[in-house]
Structure formats: structure tokens, C-alpha cells
PDB file of C-alpha atoms in Angstrom:
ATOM      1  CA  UNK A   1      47.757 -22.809  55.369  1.00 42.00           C
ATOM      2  CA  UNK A   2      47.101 -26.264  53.754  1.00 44.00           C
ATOM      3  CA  UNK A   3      43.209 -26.298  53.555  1.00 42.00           C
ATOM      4  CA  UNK A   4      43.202 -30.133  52.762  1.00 43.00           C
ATOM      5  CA  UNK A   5      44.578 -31.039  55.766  1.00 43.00           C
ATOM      6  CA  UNK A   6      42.956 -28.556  57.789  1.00 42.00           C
ATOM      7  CA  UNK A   7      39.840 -28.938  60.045  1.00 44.00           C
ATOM      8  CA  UNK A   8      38.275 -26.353  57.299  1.00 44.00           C
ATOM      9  CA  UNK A   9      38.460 -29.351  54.909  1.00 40.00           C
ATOM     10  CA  UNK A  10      35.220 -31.201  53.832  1.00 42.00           C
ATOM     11  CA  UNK A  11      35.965 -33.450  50.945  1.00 45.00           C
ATOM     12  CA  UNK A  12      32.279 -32.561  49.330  1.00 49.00           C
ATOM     13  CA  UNK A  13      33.972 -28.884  48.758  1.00 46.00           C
ATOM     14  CA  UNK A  14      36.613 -30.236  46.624  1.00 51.00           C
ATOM     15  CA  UNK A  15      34.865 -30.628  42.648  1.00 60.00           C
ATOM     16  CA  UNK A  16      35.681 -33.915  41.240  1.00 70.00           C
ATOM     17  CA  UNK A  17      37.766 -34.225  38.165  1.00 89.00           C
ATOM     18  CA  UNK A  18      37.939 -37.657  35.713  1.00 95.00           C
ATOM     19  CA  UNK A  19      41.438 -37.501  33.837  1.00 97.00           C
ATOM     20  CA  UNK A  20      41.737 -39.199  30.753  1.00 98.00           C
ATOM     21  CA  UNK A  21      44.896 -40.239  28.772  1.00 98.00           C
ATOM     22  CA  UNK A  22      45.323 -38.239  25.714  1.00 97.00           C
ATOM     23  CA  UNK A  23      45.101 -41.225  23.705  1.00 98.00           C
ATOM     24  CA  UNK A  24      42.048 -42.754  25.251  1.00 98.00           C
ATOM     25  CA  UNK A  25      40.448 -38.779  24.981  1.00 97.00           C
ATOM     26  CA  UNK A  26      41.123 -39.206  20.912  1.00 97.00           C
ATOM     27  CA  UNK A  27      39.560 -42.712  20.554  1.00 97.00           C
ATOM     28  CA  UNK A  28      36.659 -41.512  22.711  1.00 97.00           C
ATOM     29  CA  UNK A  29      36.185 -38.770  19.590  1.00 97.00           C
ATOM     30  CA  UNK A  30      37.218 -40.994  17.109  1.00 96.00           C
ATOM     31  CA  UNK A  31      34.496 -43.491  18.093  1.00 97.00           C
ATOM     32  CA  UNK A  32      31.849 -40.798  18.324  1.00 97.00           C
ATOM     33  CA  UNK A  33      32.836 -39.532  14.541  1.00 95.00           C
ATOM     34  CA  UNK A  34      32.890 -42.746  13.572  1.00 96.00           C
ATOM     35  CA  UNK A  35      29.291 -43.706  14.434  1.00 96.00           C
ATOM     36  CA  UNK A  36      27.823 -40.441  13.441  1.00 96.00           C
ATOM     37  CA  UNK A  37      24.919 -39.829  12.811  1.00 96.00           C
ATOM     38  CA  UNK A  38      24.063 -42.641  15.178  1.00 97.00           C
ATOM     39  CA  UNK A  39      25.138 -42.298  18.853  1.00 97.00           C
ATOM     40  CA  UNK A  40      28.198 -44.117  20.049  1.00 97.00           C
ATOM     41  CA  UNK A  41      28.309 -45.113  23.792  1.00 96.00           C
ATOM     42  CA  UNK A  42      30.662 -47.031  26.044  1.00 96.00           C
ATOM     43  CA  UNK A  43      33.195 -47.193  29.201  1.00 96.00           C
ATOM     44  CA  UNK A  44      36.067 -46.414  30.527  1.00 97.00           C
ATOM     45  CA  UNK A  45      37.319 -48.179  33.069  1.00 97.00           C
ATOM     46  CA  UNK A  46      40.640 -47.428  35.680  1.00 97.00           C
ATOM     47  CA  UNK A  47      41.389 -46.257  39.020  1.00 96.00           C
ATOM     48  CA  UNK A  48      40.792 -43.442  41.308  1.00 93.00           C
ATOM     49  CA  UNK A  49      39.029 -41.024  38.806  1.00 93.00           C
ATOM     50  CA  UNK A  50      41.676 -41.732  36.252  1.00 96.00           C
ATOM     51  CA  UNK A  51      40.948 -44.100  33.290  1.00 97.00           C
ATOM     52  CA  UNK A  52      43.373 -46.634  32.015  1.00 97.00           C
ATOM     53  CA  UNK A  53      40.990 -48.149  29.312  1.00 97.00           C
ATOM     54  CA  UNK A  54      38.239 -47.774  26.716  1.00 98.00           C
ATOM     55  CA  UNK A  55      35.575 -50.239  26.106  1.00 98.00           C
ATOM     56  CA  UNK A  56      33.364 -49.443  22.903  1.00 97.00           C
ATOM     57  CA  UNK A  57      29.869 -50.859  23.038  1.00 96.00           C
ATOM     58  CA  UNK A  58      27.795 -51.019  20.398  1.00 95.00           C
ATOM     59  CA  UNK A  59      25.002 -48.767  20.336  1.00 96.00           C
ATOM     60  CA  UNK A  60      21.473 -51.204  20.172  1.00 96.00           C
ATOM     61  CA  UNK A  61      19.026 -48.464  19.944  1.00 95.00           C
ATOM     62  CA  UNK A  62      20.597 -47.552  16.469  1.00 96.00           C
ATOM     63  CA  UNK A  63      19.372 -44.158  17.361  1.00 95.00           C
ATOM     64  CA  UNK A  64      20.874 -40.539  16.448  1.00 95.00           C
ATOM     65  CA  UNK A  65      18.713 -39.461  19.796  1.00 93.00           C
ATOM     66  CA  UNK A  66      19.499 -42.245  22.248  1.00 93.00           C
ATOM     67  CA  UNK A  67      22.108 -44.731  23.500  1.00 94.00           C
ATOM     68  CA  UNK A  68      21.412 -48.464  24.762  1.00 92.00           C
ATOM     69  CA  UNK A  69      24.446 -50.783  25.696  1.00 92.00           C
ATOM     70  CA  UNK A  70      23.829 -54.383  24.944  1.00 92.00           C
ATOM     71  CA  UNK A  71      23.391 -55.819  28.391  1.00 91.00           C
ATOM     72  CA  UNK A  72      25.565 -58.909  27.685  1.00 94.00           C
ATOM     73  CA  UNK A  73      28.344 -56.548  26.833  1.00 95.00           C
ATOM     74  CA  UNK A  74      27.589 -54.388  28.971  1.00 92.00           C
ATOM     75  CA  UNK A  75      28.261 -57.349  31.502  1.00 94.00           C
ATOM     76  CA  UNK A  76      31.599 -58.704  29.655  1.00 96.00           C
ATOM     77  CA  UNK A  77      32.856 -55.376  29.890  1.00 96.00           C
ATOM     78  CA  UNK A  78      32.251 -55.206  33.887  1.00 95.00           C
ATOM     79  CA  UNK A  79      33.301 -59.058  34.324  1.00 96.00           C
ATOM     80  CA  UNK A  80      36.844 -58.119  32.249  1.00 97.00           C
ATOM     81  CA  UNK A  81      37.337 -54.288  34.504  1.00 96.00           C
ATOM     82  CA  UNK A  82      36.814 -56.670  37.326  1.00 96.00           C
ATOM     83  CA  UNK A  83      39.054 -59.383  36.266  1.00 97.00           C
ATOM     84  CA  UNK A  84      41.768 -56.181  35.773  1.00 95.00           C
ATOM     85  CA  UNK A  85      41.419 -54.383  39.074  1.00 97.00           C
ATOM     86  CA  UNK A  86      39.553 -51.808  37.765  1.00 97.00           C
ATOM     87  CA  UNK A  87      36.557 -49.523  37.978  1.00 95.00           C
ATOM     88  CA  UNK A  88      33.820 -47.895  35.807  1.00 94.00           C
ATOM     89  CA  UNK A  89      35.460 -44.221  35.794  1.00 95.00           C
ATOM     90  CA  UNK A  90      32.143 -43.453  33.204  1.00 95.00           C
ATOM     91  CA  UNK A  91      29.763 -44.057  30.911  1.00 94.00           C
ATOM     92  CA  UNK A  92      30.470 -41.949  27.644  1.00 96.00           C
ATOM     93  CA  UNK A  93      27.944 -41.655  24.528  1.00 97.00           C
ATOM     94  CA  UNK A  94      27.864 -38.815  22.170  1.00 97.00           C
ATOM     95  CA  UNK A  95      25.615 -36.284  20.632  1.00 96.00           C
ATOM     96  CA  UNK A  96      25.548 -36.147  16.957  1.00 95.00           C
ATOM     97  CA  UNK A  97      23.531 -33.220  16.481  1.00 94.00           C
ATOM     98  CA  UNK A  98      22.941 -31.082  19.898  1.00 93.00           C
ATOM     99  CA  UNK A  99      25.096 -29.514  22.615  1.00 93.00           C
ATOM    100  CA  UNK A 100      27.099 -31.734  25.226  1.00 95.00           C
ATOM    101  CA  UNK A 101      24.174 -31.826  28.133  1.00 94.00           C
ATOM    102  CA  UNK A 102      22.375 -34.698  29.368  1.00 93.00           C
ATOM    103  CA  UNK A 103      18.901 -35.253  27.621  1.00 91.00           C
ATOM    104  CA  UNK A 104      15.820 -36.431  29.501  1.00 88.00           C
ATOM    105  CA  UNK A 105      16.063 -39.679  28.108  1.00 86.00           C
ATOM    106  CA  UNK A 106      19.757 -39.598  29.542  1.00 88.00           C
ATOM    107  CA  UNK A 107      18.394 -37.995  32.457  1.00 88.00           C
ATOM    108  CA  UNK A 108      16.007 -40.732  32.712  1.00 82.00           C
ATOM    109  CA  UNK A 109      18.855 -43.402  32.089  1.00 79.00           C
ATOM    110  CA  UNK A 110      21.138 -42.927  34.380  1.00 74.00           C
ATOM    111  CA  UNK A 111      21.463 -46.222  36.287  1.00 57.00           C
ATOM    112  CA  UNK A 112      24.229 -44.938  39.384  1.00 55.00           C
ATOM    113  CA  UNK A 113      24.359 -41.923  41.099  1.00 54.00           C
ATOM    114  CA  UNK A 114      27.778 -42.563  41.224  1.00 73.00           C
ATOM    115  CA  UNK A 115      29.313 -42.957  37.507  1.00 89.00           C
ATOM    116  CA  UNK A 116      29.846 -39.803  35.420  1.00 92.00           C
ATOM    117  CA  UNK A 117      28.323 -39.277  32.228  1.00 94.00           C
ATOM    118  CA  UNK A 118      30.783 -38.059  29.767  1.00 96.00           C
ATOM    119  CA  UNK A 119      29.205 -36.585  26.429  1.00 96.00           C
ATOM    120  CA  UNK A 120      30.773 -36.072  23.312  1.00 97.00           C
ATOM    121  CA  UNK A 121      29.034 -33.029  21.505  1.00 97.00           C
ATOM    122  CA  UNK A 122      29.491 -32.957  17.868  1.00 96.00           C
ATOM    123  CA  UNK A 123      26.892 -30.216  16.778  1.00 92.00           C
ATOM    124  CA  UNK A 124      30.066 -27.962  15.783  1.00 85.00           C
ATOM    125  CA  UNK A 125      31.457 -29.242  12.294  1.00 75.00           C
ATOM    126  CA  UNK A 126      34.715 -28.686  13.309  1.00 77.00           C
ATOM    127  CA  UNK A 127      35.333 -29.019  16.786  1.00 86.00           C
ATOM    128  CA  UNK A 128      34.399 -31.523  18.967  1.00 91.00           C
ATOM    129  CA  UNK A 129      32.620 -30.880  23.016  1.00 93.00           C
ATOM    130  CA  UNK A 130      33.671 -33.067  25.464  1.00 95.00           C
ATOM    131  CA  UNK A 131      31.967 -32.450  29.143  1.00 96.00           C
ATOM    132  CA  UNK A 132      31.268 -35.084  31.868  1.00 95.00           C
ATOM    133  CA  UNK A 133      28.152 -34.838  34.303  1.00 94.00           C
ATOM    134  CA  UNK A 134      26.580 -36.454  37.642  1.00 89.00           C
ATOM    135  CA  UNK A 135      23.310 -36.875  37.664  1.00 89.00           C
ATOM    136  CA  UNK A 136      21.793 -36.992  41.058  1.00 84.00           C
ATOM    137  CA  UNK A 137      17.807 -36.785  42.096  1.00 80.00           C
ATOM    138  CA  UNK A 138      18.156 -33.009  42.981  1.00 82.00           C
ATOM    139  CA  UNK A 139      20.457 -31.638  40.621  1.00 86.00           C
ATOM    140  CA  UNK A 140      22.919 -32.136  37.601  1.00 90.00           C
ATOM    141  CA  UNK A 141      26.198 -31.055  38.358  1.00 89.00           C
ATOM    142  CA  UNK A 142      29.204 -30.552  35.916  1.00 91.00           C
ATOM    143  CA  UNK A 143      32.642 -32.002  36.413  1.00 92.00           C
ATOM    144  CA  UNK A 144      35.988 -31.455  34.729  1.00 93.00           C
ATOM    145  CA  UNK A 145      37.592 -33.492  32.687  1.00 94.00           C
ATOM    146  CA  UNK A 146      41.694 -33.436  32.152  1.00 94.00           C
ATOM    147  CA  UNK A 147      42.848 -34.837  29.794  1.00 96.00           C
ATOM    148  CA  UNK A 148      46.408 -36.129  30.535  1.00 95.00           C
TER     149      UNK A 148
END
């Protein structure tokens, strides 16, 4: 029985999943071990939960606790995904120091209901933690990431 195309089907069953491109997985990483110990934070934009490009913003806060885009980049980036056809797929930032979960300040942050929040955990020396999140008012729910 296909279940998808069944009247059993209701689309808010089905968990969502953001794939990534291998490459734009590593420079995700890279960028977050590159800023260490500050926070690195940025987008990646593409099409129907899959992203076809990184944008690296430049963390303003400086912080090894919190993320702030610069809003004029913030806006070039969104003017050139719209220019391209594309949409915010998510917001990533890292976490230098703890585990890959949103913080109250990210918590607190979170500007659309409907963009995941990828974080890049890089409390373990050797291994880096990625996991991607939507935060809504009643919950925050976990979604997979492939990485393609």
C-alpha cells in the first residue's frame, strides 16, 4: 500500500529532512573551525529542502556564546538567493564549546518559524556535530540532515 498517496497520508506525519551537498556540508565545518573560538553563522540557500549554496556572514557579536548577522549582509545575501531563484534552506552558526542544541539566546533569536537552524557542535576535539532544528512557540523539534 503506498501510504503517500493514500487517504492515510497527512503531510505533517512525514519528518522533514534538509540535504546538503557533501561539499557545501565540509565548508559549513570548515567555516565553523575556522572562526573558533568565536561563533561562525550564515546561509544556505537552494530549493525544495535541498541547498545549492553557502553564504558565510560574518559574525558581529564577536562572541564565542552568540551569533549576529550583519543586517546589510544579511540583506545582500537574500537580494542575491532572490536574484538566483532560490530560498533560505537555513540559518547555520556553530558552537565552539557546547553540544549542538539551540541556546536561549538562539531560542530567543529565531526570526521564522519556518527556517531551520542548523548547528555545528564542536565541543568534541575531534569530531565535529552537525544537527538542524525548528523552533516553534510550543516546542523544538529535531530534523535530519543528509548530506548528499
Amino acid at each position: 500500500m503506498d501510504l503517500q498517496n493514500s487517504s492515510f497520508f497527512h503531510p505533517k506525519m512525514v519528518k522533514p529532512m534538509i540535504r546538503i551537498p557533501e561539499s557545501i556540508y565540509r565548508r559549513m565545518v570548515e567555516h565553523a573551525q575556522k572562526e573558533k573560538p568565536l561563533e561562525c553563522c550564515g546561509l544556505l540557500g537552494g530549493k525544495d529542502q535541498t541547498a545549492q549554496e553557502i553564504f558565510e556572514t560574518q559574525n558581529v557579536a564577536r562572541s564565542p556564546i552568540l551569533f549576529s548577522m550583519d543586517p546589510k549582509e544579511e540583506l545582500m545575501v537574500l537580494e542575491e538567493m532572490e536574484n538566483q531563484f532560490m530560498e533560505i534552506i537555513a540559518i547555520y552558526h556553530s558552537h565552539p564549546h557546547t553540544i549542538p542544541f539551540p541556546s536561549e539566546a538562539d531560542v530567543k533569536k529565531a526570526f521564522s518559524f519556518d527556517v531551520p537552524l542548523i548547528i555545528i557542535s564542536l565541543k568534541e576535539r575531534d569530531d565535529s556535530i552537525v544537527k538542524a532544528f525548528r523552533i516553534r512557540k510550543e516546542a523544538i523539534y529535531l530534523e535530519d540532515v543528509e548530506v548528499i
